Short mmCIF file of C-alpha atoms and ligand atoms in Angstrom, two decimals:
data_model
loop_
_atom_site.label_atom_id
_atom_site.label_comp_id
_atom_site.label_asym_id
_atom_site.label_seq_id
_atom_site.Cartn_x
_atom_site.Cartn_y
_atom_site.Cartn_z
CA MET A 150 -8.80 -9.17 15.14
CA PHE A 151 -8.51 -10.62 11.63
CA LEU A 152 -8.44 -9.35 8.07
CA GLN A 153 -10.50 -11.43 5.66
CA CYS A 154 -8.33 -11.68 2.58
CA GLY A 155 -9.74 -14.06 -0.03
CA ASN A 156 -9.17 -17.58 1.34
CA PHE A 157 -6.81 -16.25 3.99
CA ARG A 158 -7.66 -14.89 7.43
CA LEU A 159 -4.77 -12.72 8.52
CA PRO A 160 -4.33 -12.29 12.27
CA LEU A 161 -3.58 -8.69 13.20
CA ALA A 162 -2.18 -9.24 16.69
CA ARG A 163 1.25 -8.14 15.48
CA PRO A 164 2.16 -5.81 12.61
CA LEU A 165 2.29 -7.46 9.18
CA ILE A 166 4.74 -6.84 6.34
CA MET A 167 3.50 -6.28 2.80
CA GLY A 168 6.35 -6.72 0.30
CA VAL A 169 6.30 -4.56 -2.85
CA ILE A 170 6.64 -6.09 -6.33
CA ASN A 171 6.79 -3.40 -9.03
CA VAL A 172 6.40 -4.94 -12.50
CA THR A 173 7.20 -1.58 -14.08
CA PRO A 174 9.99 0.11 -16.01
CA ASP A 175 9.60 3.39 -14.11
CA SER A 176 8.82 2.92 -10.41
CA PHE A 177 10.63 5.49 -8.32
CA SER A 178 12.93 3.21 -6.37
CA ASP A 179 13.27 -0.02 -8.36
CA GLY A 180 11.83 0.74 -11.82
CA GLY A 181 12.98 -1.82 -14.39
CA ARG A 182 14.58 -4.25 -11.92
CA PHE A 183 11.60 -6.63 -11.89
CA PHE A 184 9.97 -5.68 -15.18
CA SER A 185 9.96 -9.17 -16.72
CA ALA A 186 7.46 -11.66 -15.29
CA ALA A 187 10.32 -14.04 -14.45
CA ALA A 188 12.21 -11.38 -12.50
CA ALA A 189 9.06 -10.29 -10.68
CA VAL A 190 8.17 -13.88 -9.73
CA ALA A 191 11.71 -14.55 -8.50
CA ARG A 192 11.59 -11.35 -6.45
CA ALA A 193 8.21 -12.36 -5.01
CA ARG A 194 9.54 -15.76 -3.93
CA GLN A 195 12.55 -14.06 -2.37
CA LEU A 196 10.36 -11.66 -0.38
CA ILE A 197 8.19 -14.58 0.82
CA ASP A 198 11.35 -16.39 1.99
CA GLU A 199 12.43 -13.21 3.76
CA GLY A 200 9.19 -13.27 5.74
CA ALA A 201 6.65 -11.14 3.86
CA ASP A 202 3.13 -11.71 5.21
CA LEU A 203 1.58 -10.59 1.93
CA LEU A 204 2.76 -9.22 -1.42
CA ASP A 205 1.54 -6.24 -3.43
CA VAL A 206 1.97 -6.63 -7.20
CA GLY A 207 1.66 -3.46 -9.29
CA GLY A 208 2.00 -2.76 -13.01
CA GLU A 209 1.62 1.02 -13.03
CA SER A 210 3.92 3.46 -11.30
CA THR A 211 2.13 6.12 -9.28
CA ARG A 212 5.24 8.15 -8.44
CA PRO A 213 4.84 11.91 -8.88
CA GLY A 214 4.95 12.72 -12.60
CA ALA A 215 4.38 9.12 -13.76
CA ASP A 216 2.50 8.54 -17.03
CA PRO A 217 -0.64 6.37 -16.88
CA VAL A 218 -0.47 2.88 -18.40
CA THR A 219 -3.16 1.38 -20.68
CA LEU A 220 -5.37 -1.43 -19.40
CA ASP A 221 -3.84 -3.88 -21.88
CA GLU A 222 -0.31 -3.05 -20.87
CA GLU A 223 -1.08 -3.23 -17.17
CA ARG A 224 -2.79 -6.60 -17.72
CA ARG A 225 0.24 -7.92 -19.60
CA ARG A 226 2.50 -6.92 -16.74
CA VAL A 227 0.45 -8.10 -13.76
CA LEU A 228 -1.63 -11.17 -14.68
CA PRO A 229 1.23 -13.54 -15.61
CA VAL A 230 2.92 -12.74 -12.31
CA LEU A 231 -0.24 -13.43 -10.30
CA GLU A 232 -0.85 -16.65 -12.24
CA ALA A 233 2.70 -17.88 -11.67
CA LEU A 234 2.36 -17.18 -7.94
CA ALA A 235 -1.04 -18.83 -7.54
CA ASP A 236 0.54 -21.45 -5.24
CA ALA A 237 2.15 -18.85 -2.96
CA ARG A 238 1.67 -19.41 0.78
CA VAL A 239 0.88 -15.73 1.39
CA PRO A 240 -1.97 -13.62 0.01
CA LEU A 241 -1.30 -11.62 -3.14
CA SER A 242 -2.56 -8.08 -3.48
CA VAL A 243 -2.91 -6.28 -6.80
CA ASP A 244 -2.11 -2.56 -6.85
CA THR A 245 -4.40 -1.10 -9.52
CA GLN A 246 -6.93 1.66 -10.10
CA LYS A 247 -8.68 -0.10 -13.01
CA PRO A 248 -11.94 -1.96 -12.29
CA GLU A 249 -11.47 -4.41 -15.20
CA LEU A 250 -8.07 -5.45 -13.92
CA MET A 251 -9.40 -5.72 -10.36
CA SER A 252 -11.91 -8.39 -11.48
CA GLU A 253 -9.37 -10.21 -13.64
CA ALA A 254 -6.75 -10.19 -10.88
CA VAL A 255 -9.20 -11.59 -8.33
CA ALA A 256 -10.16 -14.31 -10.84
CA ALA A 257 -6.44 -15.07 -11.23
CA GLY A 258 -6.12 -15.53 -7.46
CA ALA A 259 -5.45 -12.09 -5.96
CA ALA A 260 -6.71 -12.01 -2.37
CA MET A 261 -6.56 -8.24 -2.00
CA VAL A 262 -7.09 -5.21 -4.22
CA ASN A 263 -5.07 -2.12 -3.30
CA ASP A 264 -6.40 1.02 -4.99
CA VAL A 265 -4.52 4.30 -4.52
CA ASN A 266 -7.65 5.96 -5.95
CA GLY A 267 -9.84 4.68 -3.09
CA PHE A 268 -12.19 2.70 -5.40
CA GLN A 269 -13.63 5.94 -6.76
CA ALA A 270 -13.61 4.87 -10.44
CA PRO A 271 -17.07 3.88 -11.71
CA GLY A 272 -17.37 0.12 -11.27
CA ALA A 273 -14.43 -0.23 -8.89
CA LEU A 274 -16.43 -1.20 -5.80
CA ALA A 275 -18.69 -3.45 -7.88
CA ALA A 276 -15.61 -5.21 -9.30
CA VAL A 277 -14.55 -6.39 -5.84
CA ALA A 278 -17.86 -6.61 -3.95
CA GLY A 279 -18.86 -10.08 -5.15
CA SER A 280 -15.64 -11.79 -4.08
CA ALA A 281 -14.03 -12.43 -0.68
CA CYS A 282 -10.97 -10.30 -1.43
CA ALA A 283 -9.72 -7.65 0.98
CA ILE A 284 -9.59 -4.05 -0.17
CA CYS A 285 -7.06 -1.37 0.70
CA ILE A 286 -8.63 2.09 0.43
CA MET A 287 -5.94 4.76 0.06
CA HIS A 288 -6.23 8.55 0.21
CA LYS A 289 -4.59 10.74 -2.38
CA GLN A 290 -5.12 14.33 -3.39
CA GLY A 291 -5.05 14.96 -7.15
CA ASN A 292 -3.33 12.57 -9.55
CA PRO A 293 0.30 11.56 -9.99
CA GLN A 294 0.96 14.04 -12.83
CA THR A 295 0.24 17.07 -10.67
CA MET A 296 -0.32 15.96 -7.08
CA GLN A 297 2.90 17.38 -5.63
CA GLN A 298 2.46 20.87 -7.15
CA SER A 299 0.57 22.50 -4.27
CA PRO A 300 -1.27 20.09 -1.99
CA GLN A 301 -3.65 21.89 0.38
CA TYR A 302 -5.60 20.77 3.44
CA VAL A 303 -7.55 22.49 6.20
CA ASP A 304 -6.16 19.88 8.61
CA VAL A 305 -4.44 17.03 6.84
CA VAL A 306 -5.33 14.35 9.40
CA THR A 307 -8.99 15.35 9.66
CA ASP A 308 -9.33 15.71 5.89
CA VAL A 309 -7.77 12.31 5.21
CA ARG A 310 -9.81 10.67 7.97
CA ASP A 311 -13.08 12.16 6.67
CA TYR A 312 -12.31 10.95 3.15
CA LEU A 313 -11.48 7.43 4.35
CA SER A 314 -14.62 7.36 6.46
CA GLN A 315 -16.74 8.25 3.41
CA ARG A 316 -15.05 5.59 1.29
CA ILE A 317 -15.57 2.95 4.02
CA ALA A 318 -19.28 3.87 4.02
CA ALA A 319 -19.42 3.62 0.20
CA ALA A 320 -17.73 0.22 0.31
CA GLU A 321 -20.13 -1.01 2.99
CA GLN A 322 -23.04 0.16 0.88
CA ALA A 323 -21.64 -1.84 -2.01
CA GLY A 324 -21.84 -4.93 0.21
CA ILE A 325 -18.24 -5.18 1.39
CA ALA A 326 -17.88 -6.21 5.04
CA ARG A 327 -15.61 -4.11 7.23
CA SER A 328 -13.63 -7.28 8.06
CA ARG A 329 -12.36 -7.11 4.44
CA MET A 330 -11.18 -3.48 4.59
CA ILE A 331 -7.98 -1.67 5.38
CA VAL A 332 -7.28 2.03 5.00
CA ASP A 333 -4.14 3.97 4.15
CA PRO A 334 -3.45 7.71 4.48
CA GLY A 335 -1.33 7.59 1.30
CA PHE A 336 2.02 9.04 2.33
CA GLY A 337 3.46 11.12 -0.51
CA PHE A 338 0.27 11.23 -2.57
CA GLY A 339 -0.51 14.95 -2.79
CA LYS A 340 1.26 15.78 0.48
CA THR A 341 4.17 18.01 1.43
CA LEU A 342 6.87 16.83 3.83
CA GLU A 343 5.03 18.64 6.63
CA HIS A 344 1.74 16.94 5.70
CA ASN A 345 3.45 13.53 5.73
CA LEU A 346 5.08 14.16 9.10
CA GLU A 347 1.83 15.38 10.60
CA LEU A 348 0.02 12.27 9.32
CA LEU A 349 2.68 9.97 10.74
CA ARG A 350 2.82 11.79 14.08
CA ARG A 351 -0.99 11.58 14.41
CA LEU A 352 -1.54 8.21 12.67
CA ASP A 353 -3.29 6.94 15.82
CA GLU A 354 -6.15 9.37 15.07
CA LEU A 355 -7.20 7.03 12.24
CA ALA A 356 -8.04 4.36 14.84
CA VAL A 357 -11.57 5.81 15.16
CA LEU A 358 -12.26 4.36 11.70
CA THR A 359 -12.03 0.92 13.35
CA VAL A 360 -10.48 -0.75 10.33
CA PRO A 361 -6.79 -1.70 10.17
CA VAL A 362 -4.36 0.97 8.94
CA LEU A 363 -1.64 0.34 6.35
CA ALA A 364 1.36 2.67 6.10
CA GLY A 365 3.51 2.93 2.97
CA LEU A 366 6.60 4.98 3.75
CA SER A 367 9.33 2.78 2.28
CA ARG A 368 12.02 4.71 0.35
CA LYS A 369 9.63 7.60 -0.25
CA SER A 370 10.78 11.12 -0.99
CA MET A 371 9.98 12.25 2.55
CA ILE A 372 12.72 9.87 3.72
CA GLY A 373 14.97 11.33 1.02
CA LYS A 374 14.25 14.87 2.18
CA LEU A 375 15.00 14.02 5.79
CA THR A 376 18.20 12.05 5.13
CA GLY A 377 19.54 13.51 1.87
CA ARG A 378 19.68 9.97 0.42
CA ASP A 379 18.74 8.55 -3.00
CA PRO A 380 15.90 5.95 -3.13
CA GLY A 381 18.24 2.92 -3.07
CA ASP A 382 19.93 4.25 0.06
CA ARG A 383 16.92 4.96 2.24
CA LEU A 384 16.71 1.69 4.20
CA ALA A 385 17.63 3.03 7.63
CA GLY A 386 15.26 5.98 7.28
CA SER A 387 12.50 3.70 6.00
CA ILE A 388 12.86 1.37 8.98
CA ALA A 389 12.70 4.28 11.42
CA ALA A 390 9.48 5.42 9.72
CA ALA A 391 7.97 1.90 9.70
CA LEU A 392 8.67 1.47 13.43
CA PHE A 393 7.13 4.84 14.19
CA ALA A 394 4.06 3.88 12.14
CA VAL A 395 3.52 0.62 14.03
CA GLN A 396 4.06 2.45 17.32
CA ARG A 397 1.22 4.73 16.24
CA GLY A 398 -1.02 1.77 15.43
CA ALA A 399 -0.29 0.70 11.83
CA ALA A 400 -1.36 -2.92 11.34
CA ILE A 401 0.51 -3.40 8.05
CA VAL A 402 3.65 -1.76 6.65
CA ARG A 403 4.20 -1.75 2.88
CA VAL A 404 7.93 -2.10 2.24
CA HIS A 405 10.54 -2.87 -0.43
CA ASP A 406 13.07 -4.29 2.07
CA VAL A 407 11.37 -7.21 3.78
CA ALA A 408 14.27 -8.95 5.58
CA ALA A 409 15.51 -5.81 7.28
CA THR A 410 12.02 -4.70 8.24
CA ARG A 411 11.30 -8.16 9.64
CA ASP A 412 14.36 -7.90 11.93
CA ALA A 413 13.38 -4.43 13.10
CA LEU A 414 9.84 -5.58 13.84
CA ALA A 415 11.09 -8.69 15.68
CA VAL A 416 12.85 -6.40 18.14
CA TRP A 417 9.89 -4.01 18.32
CA ASN A 418 7.46 -6.91 18.89
CA ALA A 419 9.57 -8.38 21.68
CA VAL A 420 9.73 -5.08 23.53
CA ASN A 421 6.12 -4.17 22.84
CA GLN A 422 4.52 -7.45 23.87
CA ASP A 423 6.31 -8.18 27.15
N1 HH2 B 288 2.73 3.69 -2.46
C1 HH2 B 288 3.07 3.42 -3.71
C2 HH2 B 288 2.25 2.60 -4.52
N2 HH2 B 288 1.14 2.04 -4.02
N3 HH2 B 288 -0.33 1.70 -2.21
C3 HH2 B 288 -0.69 1.93 -0.95
N4 HH2 B 288 -1.79 1.37 -0.43
N5 HH2 B 288 0.07 2.74 -0.13
C4 HH2 B 288 1.20 3.36 -0.57
O1 HH2 B 288 1.83 4.11 0.20
C5 HH2 B 288 1.61 3.13 -1.93
C6 HH2 B 288 0.79 2.28 -2.74
C7 HH2 B 288 4.33 4.00 -4.27
O2 HH2 B 288 5.44 3.15 -4.05
P1 HH2 B 288 6.01 2.14 -5.16
O3 HH2 B 288 5.00 1.12 -5.50
O4 HH2 B 288 7.32 1.57 -4.73
O5 HH2 B 288 6.35 3.10 -6.37
P2 HH2 B 288 5.68 3.35 -7.78
O6 HH2 B 288 4.30 3.88 -7.55
O7 HH2 B 288 6.60 4.34 -8.44
O8 HH2 B 288 5.63 2.04 -8.51
#
């Protein structure tokens, strides 16, 4: 099985690592550390050296309570980083909800568009349909300002799966082949700790969608709640969660700590594939 990702064809025989580059002043775990284009590019090159299979570049924090960023500001943050990394040996993903930026990022060389809003904005699917880029369709309930106030589901796994199934159908109707799609249950996006644990425990139930699943658990507040640790100190908990996700079928893990995750997956792969 492969993921078509712009000019890349990513084999999915073993779990892949997506490294996170936050070009933001306010991301929950590393806000401000890679806010200049130079710092973000240096970080990206470091994560590639550490073994990232792809990189996700974002210019707008989506942590609970985060303020939205204007299109111009998000452009200023993201495009120079993508342009400087055009020669990278791994595919670049852009993490954005804005259709205009999706098109511009793909023109600047992004091979994937990752939308936490599931390409629901008018024009979002059209912005990516005409290219060869991959798309990551994520589930969230509500928006970052209010999403953690009182998330509610009948059955969180069924609700998330039904939503993703509808968005896959919408993307197919827009002319996007399934070989370009991945889906993501959106850990922490309008979910309580119990919702997140249920989703992780039953992640294999998303396999019926027959598109690869991405899991983003790295440093998230659910890890903080379980370990009592601040975001910068959640590596061990994040690795435990990433390993559980791949055990339950995740094809890609989205992480801040690439080298450590790579080591953990090397051990997991060796045990799993023999
Ligand atoms: N999580 C975050 C942002 N984008 N995209 C996908 N597909 N899945 C995720 O789980 C996901 C995501 C939040 O993490 P981070 O980018 O580190 O923080 P912030 O949104 O504060 O920049």
